[in-house]
Tab-separated table of C-alpha atoms and ligand atoms in Angstrom:
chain	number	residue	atom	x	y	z
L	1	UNK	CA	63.913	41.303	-36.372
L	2	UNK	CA	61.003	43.371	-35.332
L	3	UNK	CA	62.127	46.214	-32.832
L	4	UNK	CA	59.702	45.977	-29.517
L	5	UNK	CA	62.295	48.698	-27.525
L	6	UNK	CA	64.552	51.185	-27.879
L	7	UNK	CA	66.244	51.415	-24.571
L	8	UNK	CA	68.779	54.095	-23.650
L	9	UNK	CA	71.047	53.204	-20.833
L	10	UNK	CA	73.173	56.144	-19.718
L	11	UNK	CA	76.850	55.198	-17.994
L	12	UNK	CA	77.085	51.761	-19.578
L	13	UNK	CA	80.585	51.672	-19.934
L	14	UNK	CA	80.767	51.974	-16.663
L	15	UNK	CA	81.523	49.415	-13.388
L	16	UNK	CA	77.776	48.447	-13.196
L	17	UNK	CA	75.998	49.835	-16.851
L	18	UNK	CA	78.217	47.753	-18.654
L	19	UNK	CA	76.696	44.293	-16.704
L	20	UNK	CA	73.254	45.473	-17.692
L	21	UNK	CA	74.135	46.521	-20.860
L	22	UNK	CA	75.252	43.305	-21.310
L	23	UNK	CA	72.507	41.532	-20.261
L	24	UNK	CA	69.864	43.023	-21.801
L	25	UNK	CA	71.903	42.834	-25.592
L	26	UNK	CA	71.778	39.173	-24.683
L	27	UNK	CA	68.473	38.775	-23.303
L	28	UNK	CA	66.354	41.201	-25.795
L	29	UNK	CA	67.830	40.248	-28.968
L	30	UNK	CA	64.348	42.120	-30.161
L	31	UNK	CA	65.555	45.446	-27.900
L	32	UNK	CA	67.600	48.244	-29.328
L	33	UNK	CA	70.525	49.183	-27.017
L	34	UNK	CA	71.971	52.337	-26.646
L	35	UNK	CA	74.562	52.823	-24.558
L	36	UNK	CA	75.256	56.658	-23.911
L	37	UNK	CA	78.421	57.186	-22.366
L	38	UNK	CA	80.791	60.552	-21.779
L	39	UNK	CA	83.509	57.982	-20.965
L	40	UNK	CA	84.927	59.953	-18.116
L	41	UNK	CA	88.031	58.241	-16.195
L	42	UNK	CA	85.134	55.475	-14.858
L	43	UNK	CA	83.915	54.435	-18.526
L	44	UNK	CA	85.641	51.836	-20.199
L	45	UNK	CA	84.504	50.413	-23.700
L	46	UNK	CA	87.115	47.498	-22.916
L	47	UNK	CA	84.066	46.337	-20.746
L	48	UNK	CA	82.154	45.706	-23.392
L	49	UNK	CA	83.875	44.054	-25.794
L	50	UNK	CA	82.197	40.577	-26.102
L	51	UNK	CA	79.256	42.724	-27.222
L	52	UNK	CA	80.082	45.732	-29.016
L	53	UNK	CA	79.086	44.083	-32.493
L	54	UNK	CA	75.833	42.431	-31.535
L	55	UNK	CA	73.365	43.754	-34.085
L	56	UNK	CA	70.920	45.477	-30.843
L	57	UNK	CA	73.779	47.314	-29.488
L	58	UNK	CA	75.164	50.756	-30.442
L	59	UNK	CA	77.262	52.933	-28.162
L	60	UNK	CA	77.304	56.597	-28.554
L	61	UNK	CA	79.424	59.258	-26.683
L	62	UNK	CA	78.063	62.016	-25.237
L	63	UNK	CA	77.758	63.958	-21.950
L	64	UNK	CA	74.302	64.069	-20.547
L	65	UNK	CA	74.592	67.371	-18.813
L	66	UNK	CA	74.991	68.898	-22.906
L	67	UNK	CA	71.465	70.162	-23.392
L	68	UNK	CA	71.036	70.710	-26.684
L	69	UNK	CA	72.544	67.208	-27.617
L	70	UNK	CA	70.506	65.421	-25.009
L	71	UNK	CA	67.562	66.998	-26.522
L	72	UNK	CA	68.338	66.261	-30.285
L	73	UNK	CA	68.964	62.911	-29.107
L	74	UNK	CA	66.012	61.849	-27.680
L	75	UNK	CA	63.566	63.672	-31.300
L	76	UNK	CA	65.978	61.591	-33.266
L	77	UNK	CA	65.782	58.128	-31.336
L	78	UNK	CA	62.454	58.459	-29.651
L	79	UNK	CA	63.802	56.059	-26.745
L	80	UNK	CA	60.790	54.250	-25.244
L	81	UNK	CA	62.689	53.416	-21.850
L	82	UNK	CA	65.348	55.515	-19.822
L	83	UNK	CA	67.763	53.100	-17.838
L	84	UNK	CA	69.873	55.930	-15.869
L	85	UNK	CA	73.248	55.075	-14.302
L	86	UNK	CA	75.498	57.750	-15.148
L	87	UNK	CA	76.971	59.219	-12.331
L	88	UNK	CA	79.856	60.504	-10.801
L	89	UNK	CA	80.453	57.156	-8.200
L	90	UNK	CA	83.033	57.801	-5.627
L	91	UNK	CA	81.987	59.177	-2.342
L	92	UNK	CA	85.813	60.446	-1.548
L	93	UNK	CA	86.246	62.013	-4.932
L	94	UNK	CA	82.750	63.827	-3.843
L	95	UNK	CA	84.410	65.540	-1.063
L	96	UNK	CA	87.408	67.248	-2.762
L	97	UNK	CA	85.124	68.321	-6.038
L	98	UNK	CA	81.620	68.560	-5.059
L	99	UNK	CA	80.315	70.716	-7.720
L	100	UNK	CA	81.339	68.006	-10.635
L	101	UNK	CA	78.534	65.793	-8.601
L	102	UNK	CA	76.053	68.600	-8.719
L	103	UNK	CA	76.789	68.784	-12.359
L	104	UNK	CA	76.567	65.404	-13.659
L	105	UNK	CA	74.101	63.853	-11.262
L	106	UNK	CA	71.392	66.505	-10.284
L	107	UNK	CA	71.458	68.698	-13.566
L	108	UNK	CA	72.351	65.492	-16.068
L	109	UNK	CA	68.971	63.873	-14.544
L	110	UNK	CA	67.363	67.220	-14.817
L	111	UNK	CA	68.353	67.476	-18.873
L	112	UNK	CA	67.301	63.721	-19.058
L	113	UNK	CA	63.953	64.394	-17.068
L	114	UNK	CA	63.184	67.164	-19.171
L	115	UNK	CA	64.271	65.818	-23.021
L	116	UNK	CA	62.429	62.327	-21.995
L	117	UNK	CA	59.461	64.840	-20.729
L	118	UNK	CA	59.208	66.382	-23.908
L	119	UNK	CA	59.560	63.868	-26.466
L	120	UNK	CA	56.318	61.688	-24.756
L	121	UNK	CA	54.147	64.194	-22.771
L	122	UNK	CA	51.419	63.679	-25.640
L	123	UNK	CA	51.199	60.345	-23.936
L	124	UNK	CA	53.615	58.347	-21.598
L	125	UNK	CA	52.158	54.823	-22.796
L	126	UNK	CA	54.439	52.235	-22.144
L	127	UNK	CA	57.366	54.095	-21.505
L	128	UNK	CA	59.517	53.871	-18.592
L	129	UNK	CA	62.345	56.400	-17.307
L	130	UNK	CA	63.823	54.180	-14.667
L	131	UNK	CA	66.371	55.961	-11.891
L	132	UNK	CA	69.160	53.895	-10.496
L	133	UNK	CA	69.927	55.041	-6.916
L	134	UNK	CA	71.733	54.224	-3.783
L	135	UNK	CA	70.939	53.461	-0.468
L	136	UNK	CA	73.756	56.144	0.830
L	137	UNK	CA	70.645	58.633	0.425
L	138	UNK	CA	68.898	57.334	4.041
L	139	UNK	CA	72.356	58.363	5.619
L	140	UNK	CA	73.678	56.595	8.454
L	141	UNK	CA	72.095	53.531	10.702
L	142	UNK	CA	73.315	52.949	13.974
L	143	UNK	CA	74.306	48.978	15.406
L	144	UNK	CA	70.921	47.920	14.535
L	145	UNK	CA	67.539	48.505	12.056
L	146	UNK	CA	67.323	48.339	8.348
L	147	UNK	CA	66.648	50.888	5.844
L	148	UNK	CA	63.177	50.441	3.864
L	149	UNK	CA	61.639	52.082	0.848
L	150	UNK	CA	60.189	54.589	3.937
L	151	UNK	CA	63.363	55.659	5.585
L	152	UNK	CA	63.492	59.549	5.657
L	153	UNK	CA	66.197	60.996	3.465
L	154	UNK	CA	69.298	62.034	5.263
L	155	UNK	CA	72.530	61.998	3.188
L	156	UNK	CA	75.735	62.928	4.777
L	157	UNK	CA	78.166	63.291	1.493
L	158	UNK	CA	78.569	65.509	-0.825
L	159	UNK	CA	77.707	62.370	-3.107
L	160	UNK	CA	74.630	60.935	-1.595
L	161	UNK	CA	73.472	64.569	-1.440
L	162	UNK	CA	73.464	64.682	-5.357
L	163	UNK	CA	71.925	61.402	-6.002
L	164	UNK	CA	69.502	62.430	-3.217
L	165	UNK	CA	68.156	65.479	-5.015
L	166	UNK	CA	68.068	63.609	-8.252
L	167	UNK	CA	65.912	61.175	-6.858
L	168	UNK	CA	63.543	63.938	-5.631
L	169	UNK	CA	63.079	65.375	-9.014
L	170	UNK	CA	62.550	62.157	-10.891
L	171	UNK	CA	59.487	61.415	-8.228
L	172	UNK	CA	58.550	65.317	-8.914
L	173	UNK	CA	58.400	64.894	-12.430
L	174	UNK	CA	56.491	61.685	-11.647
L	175	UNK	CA	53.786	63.865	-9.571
L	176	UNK	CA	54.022	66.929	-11.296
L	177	UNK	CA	53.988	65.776	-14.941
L	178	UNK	CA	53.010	62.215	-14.646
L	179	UNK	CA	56.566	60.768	-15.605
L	180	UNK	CA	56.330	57.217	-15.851
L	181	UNK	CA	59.114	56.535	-13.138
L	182	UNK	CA	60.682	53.954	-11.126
L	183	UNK	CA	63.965	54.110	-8.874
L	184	UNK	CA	65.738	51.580	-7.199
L	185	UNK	CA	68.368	52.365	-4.102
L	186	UNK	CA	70.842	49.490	-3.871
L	187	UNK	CA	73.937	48.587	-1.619
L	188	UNK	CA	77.391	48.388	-2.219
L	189	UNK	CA	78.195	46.240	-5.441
L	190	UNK	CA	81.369	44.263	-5.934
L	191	UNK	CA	82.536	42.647	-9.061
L	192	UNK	CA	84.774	42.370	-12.215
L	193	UNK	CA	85.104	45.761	-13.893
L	194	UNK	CA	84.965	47.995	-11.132
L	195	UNK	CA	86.998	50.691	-11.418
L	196	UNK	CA	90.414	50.495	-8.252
L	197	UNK	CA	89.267	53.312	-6.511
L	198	UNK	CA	86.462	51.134	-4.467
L	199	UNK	CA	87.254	49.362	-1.334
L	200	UNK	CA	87.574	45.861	-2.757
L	201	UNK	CA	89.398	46.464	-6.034
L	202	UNK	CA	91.757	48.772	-4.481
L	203	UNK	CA	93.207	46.609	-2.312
L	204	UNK	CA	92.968	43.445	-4.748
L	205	UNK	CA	95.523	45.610	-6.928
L	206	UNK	CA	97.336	46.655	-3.890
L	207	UNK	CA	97.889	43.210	-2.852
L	208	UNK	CA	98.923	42.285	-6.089
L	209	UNK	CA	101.520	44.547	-5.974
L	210	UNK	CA	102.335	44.223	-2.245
L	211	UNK	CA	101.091	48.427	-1.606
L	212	UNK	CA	99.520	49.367	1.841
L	213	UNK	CA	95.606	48.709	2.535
L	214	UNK	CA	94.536	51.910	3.689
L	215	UNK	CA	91.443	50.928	6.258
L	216	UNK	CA	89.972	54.147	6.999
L	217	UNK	CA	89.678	55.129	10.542
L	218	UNK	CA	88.967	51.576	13.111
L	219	UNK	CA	88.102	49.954	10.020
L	220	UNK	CA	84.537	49.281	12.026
L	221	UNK	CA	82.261	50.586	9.335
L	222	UNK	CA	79.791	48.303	8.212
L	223	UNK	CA	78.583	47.670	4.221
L	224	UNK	CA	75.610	45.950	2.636
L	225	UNK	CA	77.266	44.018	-0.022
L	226	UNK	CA	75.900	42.843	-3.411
L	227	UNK	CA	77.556	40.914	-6.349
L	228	UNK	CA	77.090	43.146	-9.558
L	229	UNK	CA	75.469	40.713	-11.947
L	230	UNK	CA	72.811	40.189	-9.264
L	231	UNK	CA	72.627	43.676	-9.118
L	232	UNK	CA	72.199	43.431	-12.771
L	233	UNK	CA	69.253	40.947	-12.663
L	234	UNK	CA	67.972	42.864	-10.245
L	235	UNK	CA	67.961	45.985	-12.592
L	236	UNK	CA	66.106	43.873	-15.309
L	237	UNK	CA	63.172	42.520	-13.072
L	238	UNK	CA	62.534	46.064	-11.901
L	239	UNK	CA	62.638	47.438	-15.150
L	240	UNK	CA	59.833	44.731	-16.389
L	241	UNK	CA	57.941	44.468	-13.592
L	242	UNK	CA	58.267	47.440	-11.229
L	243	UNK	CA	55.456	49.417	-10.540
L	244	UNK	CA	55.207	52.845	-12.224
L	245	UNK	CA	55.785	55.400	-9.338
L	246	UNK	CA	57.424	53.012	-6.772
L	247	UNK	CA	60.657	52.561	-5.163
L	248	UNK	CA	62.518	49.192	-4.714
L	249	UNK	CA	65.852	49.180	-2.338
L	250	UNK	CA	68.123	46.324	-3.528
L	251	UNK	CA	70.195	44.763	-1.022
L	252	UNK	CA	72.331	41.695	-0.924
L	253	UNK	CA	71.178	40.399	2.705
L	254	UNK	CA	74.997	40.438	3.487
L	255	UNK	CA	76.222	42.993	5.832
L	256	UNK	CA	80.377	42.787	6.802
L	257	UNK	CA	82.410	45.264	8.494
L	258	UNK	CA	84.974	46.678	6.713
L	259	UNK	CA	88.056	45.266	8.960
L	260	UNK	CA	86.294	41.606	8.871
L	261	UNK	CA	85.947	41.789	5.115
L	262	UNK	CA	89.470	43.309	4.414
L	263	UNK	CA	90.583	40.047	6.149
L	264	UNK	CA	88.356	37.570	4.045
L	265	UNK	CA	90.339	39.204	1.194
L	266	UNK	CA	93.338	38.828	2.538
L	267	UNK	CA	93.056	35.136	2.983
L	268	UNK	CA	91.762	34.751	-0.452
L	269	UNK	CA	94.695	36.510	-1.988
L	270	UNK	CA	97.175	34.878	-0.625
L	271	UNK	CA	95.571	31.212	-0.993
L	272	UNK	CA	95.337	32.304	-4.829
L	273	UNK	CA	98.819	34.272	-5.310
L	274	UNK	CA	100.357	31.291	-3.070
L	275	UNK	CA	101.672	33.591	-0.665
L	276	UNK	CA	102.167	32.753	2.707
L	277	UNK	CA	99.055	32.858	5.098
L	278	UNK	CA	99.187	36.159	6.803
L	279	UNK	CA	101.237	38.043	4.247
L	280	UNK	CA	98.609	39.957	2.482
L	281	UNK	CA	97.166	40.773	6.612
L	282	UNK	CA	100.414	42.597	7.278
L	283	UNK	CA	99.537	45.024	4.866
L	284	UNK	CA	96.495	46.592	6.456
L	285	UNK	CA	97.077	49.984	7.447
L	286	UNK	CA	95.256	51.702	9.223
L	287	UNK	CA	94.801	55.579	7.938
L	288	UNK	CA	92.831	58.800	8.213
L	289	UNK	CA	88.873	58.191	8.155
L	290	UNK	CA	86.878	59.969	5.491
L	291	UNK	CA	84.695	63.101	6.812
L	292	UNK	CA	81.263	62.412	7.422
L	293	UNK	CA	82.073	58.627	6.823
L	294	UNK	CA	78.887	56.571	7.626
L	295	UNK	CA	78.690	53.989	9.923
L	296	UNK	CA	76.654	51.728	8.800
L	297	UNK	CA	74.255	50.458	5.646
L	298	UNK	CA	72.068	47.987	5.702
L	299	UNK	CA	69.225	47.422	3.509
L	300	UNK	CA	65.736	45.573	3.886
L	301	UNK	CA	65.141	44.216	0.533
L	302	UNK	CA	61.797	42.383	1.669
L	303	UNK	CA	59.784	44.353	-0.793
L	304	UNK	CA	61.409	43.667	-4.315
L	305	UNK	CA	62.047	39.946	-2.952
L	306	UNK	CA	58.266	39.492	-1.961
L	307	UNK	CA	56.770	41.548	-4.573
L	308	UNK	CA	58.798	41.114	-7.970
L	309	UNK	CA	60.111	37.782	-6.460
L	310	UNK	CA	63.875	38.663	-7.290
L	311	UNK	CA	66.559	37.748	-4.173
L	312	UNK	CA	70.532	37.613	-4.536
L	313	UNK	CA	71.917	34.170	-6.434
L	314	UNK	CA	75.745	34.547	-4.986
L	315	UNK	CA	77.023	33.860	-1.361
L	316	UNK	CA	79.697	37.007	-0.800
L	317	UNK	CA	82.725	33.713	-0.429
L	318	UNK	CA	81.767	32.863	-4.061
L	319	UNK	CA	81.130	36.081	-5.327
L	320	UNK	CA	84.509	37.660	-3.554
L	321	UNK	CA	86.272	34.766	-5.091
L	322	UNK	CA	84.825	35.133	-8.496
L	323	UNK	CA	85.901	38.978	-8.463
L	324	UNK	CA	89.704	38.139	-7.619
L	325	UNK	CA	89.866	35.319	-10.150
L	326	UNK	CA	88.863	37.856	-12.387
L	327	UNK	CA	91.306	40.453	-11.810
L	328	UNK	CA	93.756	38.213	-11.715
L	329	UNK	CA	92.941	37.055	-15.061
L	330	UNK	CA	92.437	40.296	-16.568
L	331	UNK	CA	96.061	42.161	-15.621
L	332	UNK	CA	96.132	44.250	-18.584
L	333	UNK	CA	92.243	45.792	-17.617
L	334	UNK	CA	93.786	46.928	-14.500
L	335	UNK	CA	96.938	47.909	-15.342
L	336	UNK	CA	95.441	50.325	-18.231
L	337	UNK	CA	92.868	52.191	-15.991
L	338	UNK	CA	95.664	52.557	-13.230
L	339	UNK	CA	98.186	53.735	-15.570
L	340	UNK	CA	98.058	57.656	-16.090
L	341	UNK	CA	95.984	59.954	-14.018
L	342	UNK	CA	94.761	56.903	-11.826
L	343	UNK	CA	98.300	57.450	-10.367
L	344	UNK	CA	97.767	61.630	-9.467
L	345	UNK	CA	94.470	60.621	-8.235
L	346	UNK	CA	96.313	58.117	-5.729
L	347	UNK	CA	98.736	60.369	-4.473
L	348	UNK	CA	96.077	63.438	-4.147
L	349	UNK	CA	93.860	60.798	-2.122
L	350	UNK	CA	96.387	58.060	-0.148
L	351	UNK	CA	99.558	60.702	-0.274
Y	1	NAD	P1	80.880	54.130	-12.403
Y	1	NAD	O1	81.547	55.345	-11.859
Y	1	NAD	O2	81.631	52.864	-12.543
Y	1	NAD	O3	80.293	54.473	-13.856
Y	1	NAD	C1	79.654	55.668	-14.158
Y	1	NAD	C2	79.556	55.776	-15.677
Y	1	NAD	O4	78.894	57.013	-15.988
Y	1	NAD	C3	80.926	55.818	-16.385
Y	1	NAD	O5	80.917	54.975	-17.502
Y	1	NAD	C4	81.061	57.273	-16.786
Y	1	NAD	O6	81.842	57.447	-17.973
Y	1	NAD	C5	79.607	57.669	-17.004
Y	1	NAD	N1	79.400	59.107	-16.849
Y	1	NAD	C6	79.818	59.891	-15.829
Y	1	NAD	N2	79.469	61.179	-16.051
Y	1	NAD	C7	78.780	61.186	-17.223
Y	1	NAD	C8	78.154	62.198	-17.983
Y	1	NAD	N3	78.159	63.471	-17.570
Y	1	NAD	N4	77.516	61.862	-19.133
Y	1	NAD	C9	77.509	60.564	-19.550
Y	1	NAD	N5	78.111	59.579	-18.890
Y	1	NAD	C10	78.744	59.871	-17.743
Y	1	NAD	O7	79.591	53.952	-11.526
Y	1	NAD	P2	78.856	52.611	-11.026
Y	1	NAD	O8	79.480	52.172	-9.772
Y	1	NAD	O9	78.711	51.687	-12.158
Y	1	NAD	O10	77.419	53.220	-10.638
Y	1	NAD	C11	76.395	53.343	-11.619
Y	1	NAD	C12	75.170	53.934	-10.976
Y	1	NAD	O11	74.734	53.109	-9.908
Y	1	NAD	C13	75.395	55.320	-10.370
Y	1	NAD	O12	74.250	56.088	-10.616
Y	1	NAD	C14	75.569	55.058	-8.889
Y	1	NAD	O13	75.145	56.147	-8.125
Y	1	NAD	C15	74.654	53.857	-8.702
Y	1	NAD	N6	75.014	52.937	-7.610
Y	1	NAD	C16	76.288	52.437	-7.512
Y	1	NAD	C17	76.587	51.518	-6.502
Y	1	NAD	C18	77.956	50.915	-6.358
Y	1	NAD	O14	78.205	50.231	-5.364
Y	1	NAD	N7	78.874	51.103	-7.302
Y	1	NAD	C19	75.586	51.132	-5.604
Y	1	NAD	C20	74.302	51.687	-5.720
Y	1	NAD	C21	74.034	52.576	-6.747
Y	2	DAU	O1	76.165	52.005	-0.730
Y	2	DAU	C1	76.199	52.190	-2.120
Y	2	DAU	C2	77.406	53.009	-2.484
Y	2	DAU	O2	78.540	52.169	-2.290
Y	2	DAU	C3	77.378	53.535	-3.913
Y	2	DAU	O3	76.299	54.426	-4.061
Y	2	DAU	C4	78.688	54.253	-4.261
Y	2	DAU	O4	78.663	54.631	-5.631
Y	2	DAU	C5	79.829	53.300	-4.012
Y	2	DAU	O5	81.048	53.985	-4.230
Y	2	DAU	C6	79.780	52.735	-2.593
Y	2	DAU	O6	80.100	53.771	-1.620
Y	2	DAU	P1	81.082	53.502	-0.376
Y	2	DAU	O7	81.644	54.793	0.069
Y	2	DAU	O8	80.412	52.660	0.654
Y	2	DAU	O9	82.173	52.583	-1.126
Y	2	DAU	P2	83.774	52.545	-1.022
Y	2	DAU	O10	84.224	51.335	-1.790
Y	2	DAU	O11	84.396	53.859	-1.376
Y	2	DAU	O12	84.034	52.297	0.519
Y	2	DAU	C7	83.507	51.149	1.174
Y	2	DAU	C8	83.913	51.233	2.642
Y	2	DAU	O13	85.339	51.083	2.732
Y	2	DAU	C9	83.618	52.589	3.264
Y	2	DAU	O14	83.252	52.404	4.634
Y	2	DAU	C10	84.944	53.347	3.197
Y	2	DAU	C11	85.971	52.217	3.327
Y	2	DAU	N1	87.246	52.471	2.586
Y	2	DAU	C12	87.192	52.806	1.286
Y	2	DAU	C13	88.348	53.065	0.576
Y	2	DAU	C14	88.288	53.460	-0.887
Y	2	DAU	C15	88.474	52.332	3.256
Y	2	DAU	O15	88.503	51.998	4.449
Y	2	DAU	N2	89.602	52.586	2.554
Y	2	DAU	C16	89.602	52.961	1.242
Y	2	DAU	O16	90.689	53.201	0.658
């Protein structure tokens, strides 16, 4: 097989790398796949399992704030295209350690930036470094309007800051050193293989094991909410047919607050544990909000829908469904990431 790629993705193992990792091992047999991954508490090569001995595929471990092996990396492998995930996720985990989101999210782009910068600055031909984002940089809407690729930047968490300012130096490299960029800022995904510290799996292992549903504050905050393998295809289309130096915001047209959708789950849960209706609804509890919690997201995907004709495939009722079928079949998944220092985190964050 003639090699036409070598693609790095960075944070494959994790919740939404490993569905794009996945699809692109299927889907460019003629691609080389790496998946570089440090593995923190959010990677998981369990996700990966159907694929890990496709002949495209190779994972390696390493942490992409390590300079000098980031650098040796890239002379070795020459990738042609950067697909960048890795990230420290969790907006509440950004508020008691800030500084790890600095690290891994501002200064691991900046040692990407600068090792893909160095290995192609003869000429960027053909190569790609392509930024995955969130919408959580625009900040907060109020009741009504849309975010668009022109919303001002005004992030509110520690989080969104550091995926903010990484976004600002993969468009300066793009100006200053002509870096072949493009970014995408989506909405929440939901899915299998996302790790139970996220609204929806969180509470789909709490119900399973009858625990409280901590709602944070009136439960009336309002997400944009995308099913990950769309997020996935999504991901792929921009990759081959973004335009170098654009942005695309990725949204799944599907906006539910948080108290409406807790209650959707609820009714699943019990209709597929055969519990009585209303038993998993006694649970909700309603707890301290998060600090500097925003309101509302909401994103106006008109752009990559109209211009890279790409728009969501799953209704949120199939989708949901899909992702508790899935954890129900897959027990052992969640009871190894929650066994261990899942538990510390839980009592640090839900006491
Ligand atoms: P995740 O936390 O599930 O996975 C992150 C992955 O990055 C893990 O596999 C982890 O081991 C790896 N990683 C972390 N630090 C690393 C380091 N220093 N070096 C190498 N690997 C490291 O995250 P996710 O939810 O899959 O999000 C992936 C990307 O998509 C992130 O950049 C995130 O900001 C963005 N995003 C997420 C969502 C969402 O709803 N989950 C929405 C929009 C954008
Ligand atoms: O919008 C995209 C972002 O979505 C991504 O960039 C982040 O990586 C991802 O974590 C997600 O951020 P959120 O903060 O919106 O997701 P989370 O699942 O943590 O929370 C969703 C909503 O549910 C939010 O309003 C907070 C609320 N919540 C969350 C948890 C964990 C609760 O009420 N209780 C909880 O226990």
């Amino acid at each position: 097989m003639n090699i036409k790629k070598k693609v790095l993705v960075t944070g494959g193992a994790g919740f939404i790398g490993s569905h794009v990792v996945r699809l692109f091992v299927r889907k460019y047999p003629d691609y080389e796949i790496h998946n570089l991954d440090a593995l923190t508490y959010a990677g998981n090569l369990e996700n990966l399992t159907d694929i890990e001995n496709e002949p495209n595929y190779r994972f390696i471990k390493g942490d992409i704030t390590d300079q000098p092996f980031i650098q040796e990396l890239f002379e070795v492998h020459r990738f042609d295209a950067v697909i960048h995930l890795a990230a420290e996720s969790h907006v509440d985990r950004s508020i008691t350690d800030p500084l790890a989101f600095v690290k891994t999210n501002v200064i691991g782009t900046m040692i990407l930036l600068n090792a893909f910068k160095s290995c192609w600055e003869d000429s960027f031909e053909k190569k790609r470094f392509y930024h995955i984002s969130t919408d959580e940089v625009y900040g907060t809407l109020g009741h009504t309007g849309l975010f668009t690729e022109k919303t001002s930047y005004n992030p509110n968490s520690p989080y969104s800051a550091s995926k903010a300012s990484s976004d600002h130096f993969v468009r300066a490299y793009g100006e200053t050193y002509g870096l072949p960029y493009v970014i995408s800022n989506c909405s929440n995904n939901y899915g299998q293989n996302q790790f139970p510290e996220k609204l929806i799996p969180l509470f789909i292992n709490n119900i399973i094991h009858n625990k409280p549903l901590p709602v944070y504050g009136d439960g009336n905050y309002t997400r944009d909410w995308l099913y990950v393998k769309d997020h996935a295809i999504a991901i792929d289309t921009v990759f081959h047919k973004g335009v170098i130096g654009e942005t695309y915001n990725i949204g799944g047209f599907n906006e539910w607050k948080n108290i409406d959708l807790v209650k959707l789950l609820c009714q699943q849960m019990d209709e597929k544990l055969n519990r009585e209706k209303g038993s998993s609804e006694a649970l909700i509890t309603f707890v301290k909000d998060r600090p500097g919690h925003d309101l509302r997201y909401a994103i106006d995907a008109s752009k990559i829908k109209n211009e890279l004709g790409w728009k969501p495939s799953v209704t949120f009722e199939e989708g949901l469904g899909k992702t508790i079928d899935w954890y129900l079949n897959n027990e052992s998944w969640l009871s190894n990431v929650t066994s261990g220092t899942y538990k510390s985190y839980y009592k640090k964050q839900y006491g």
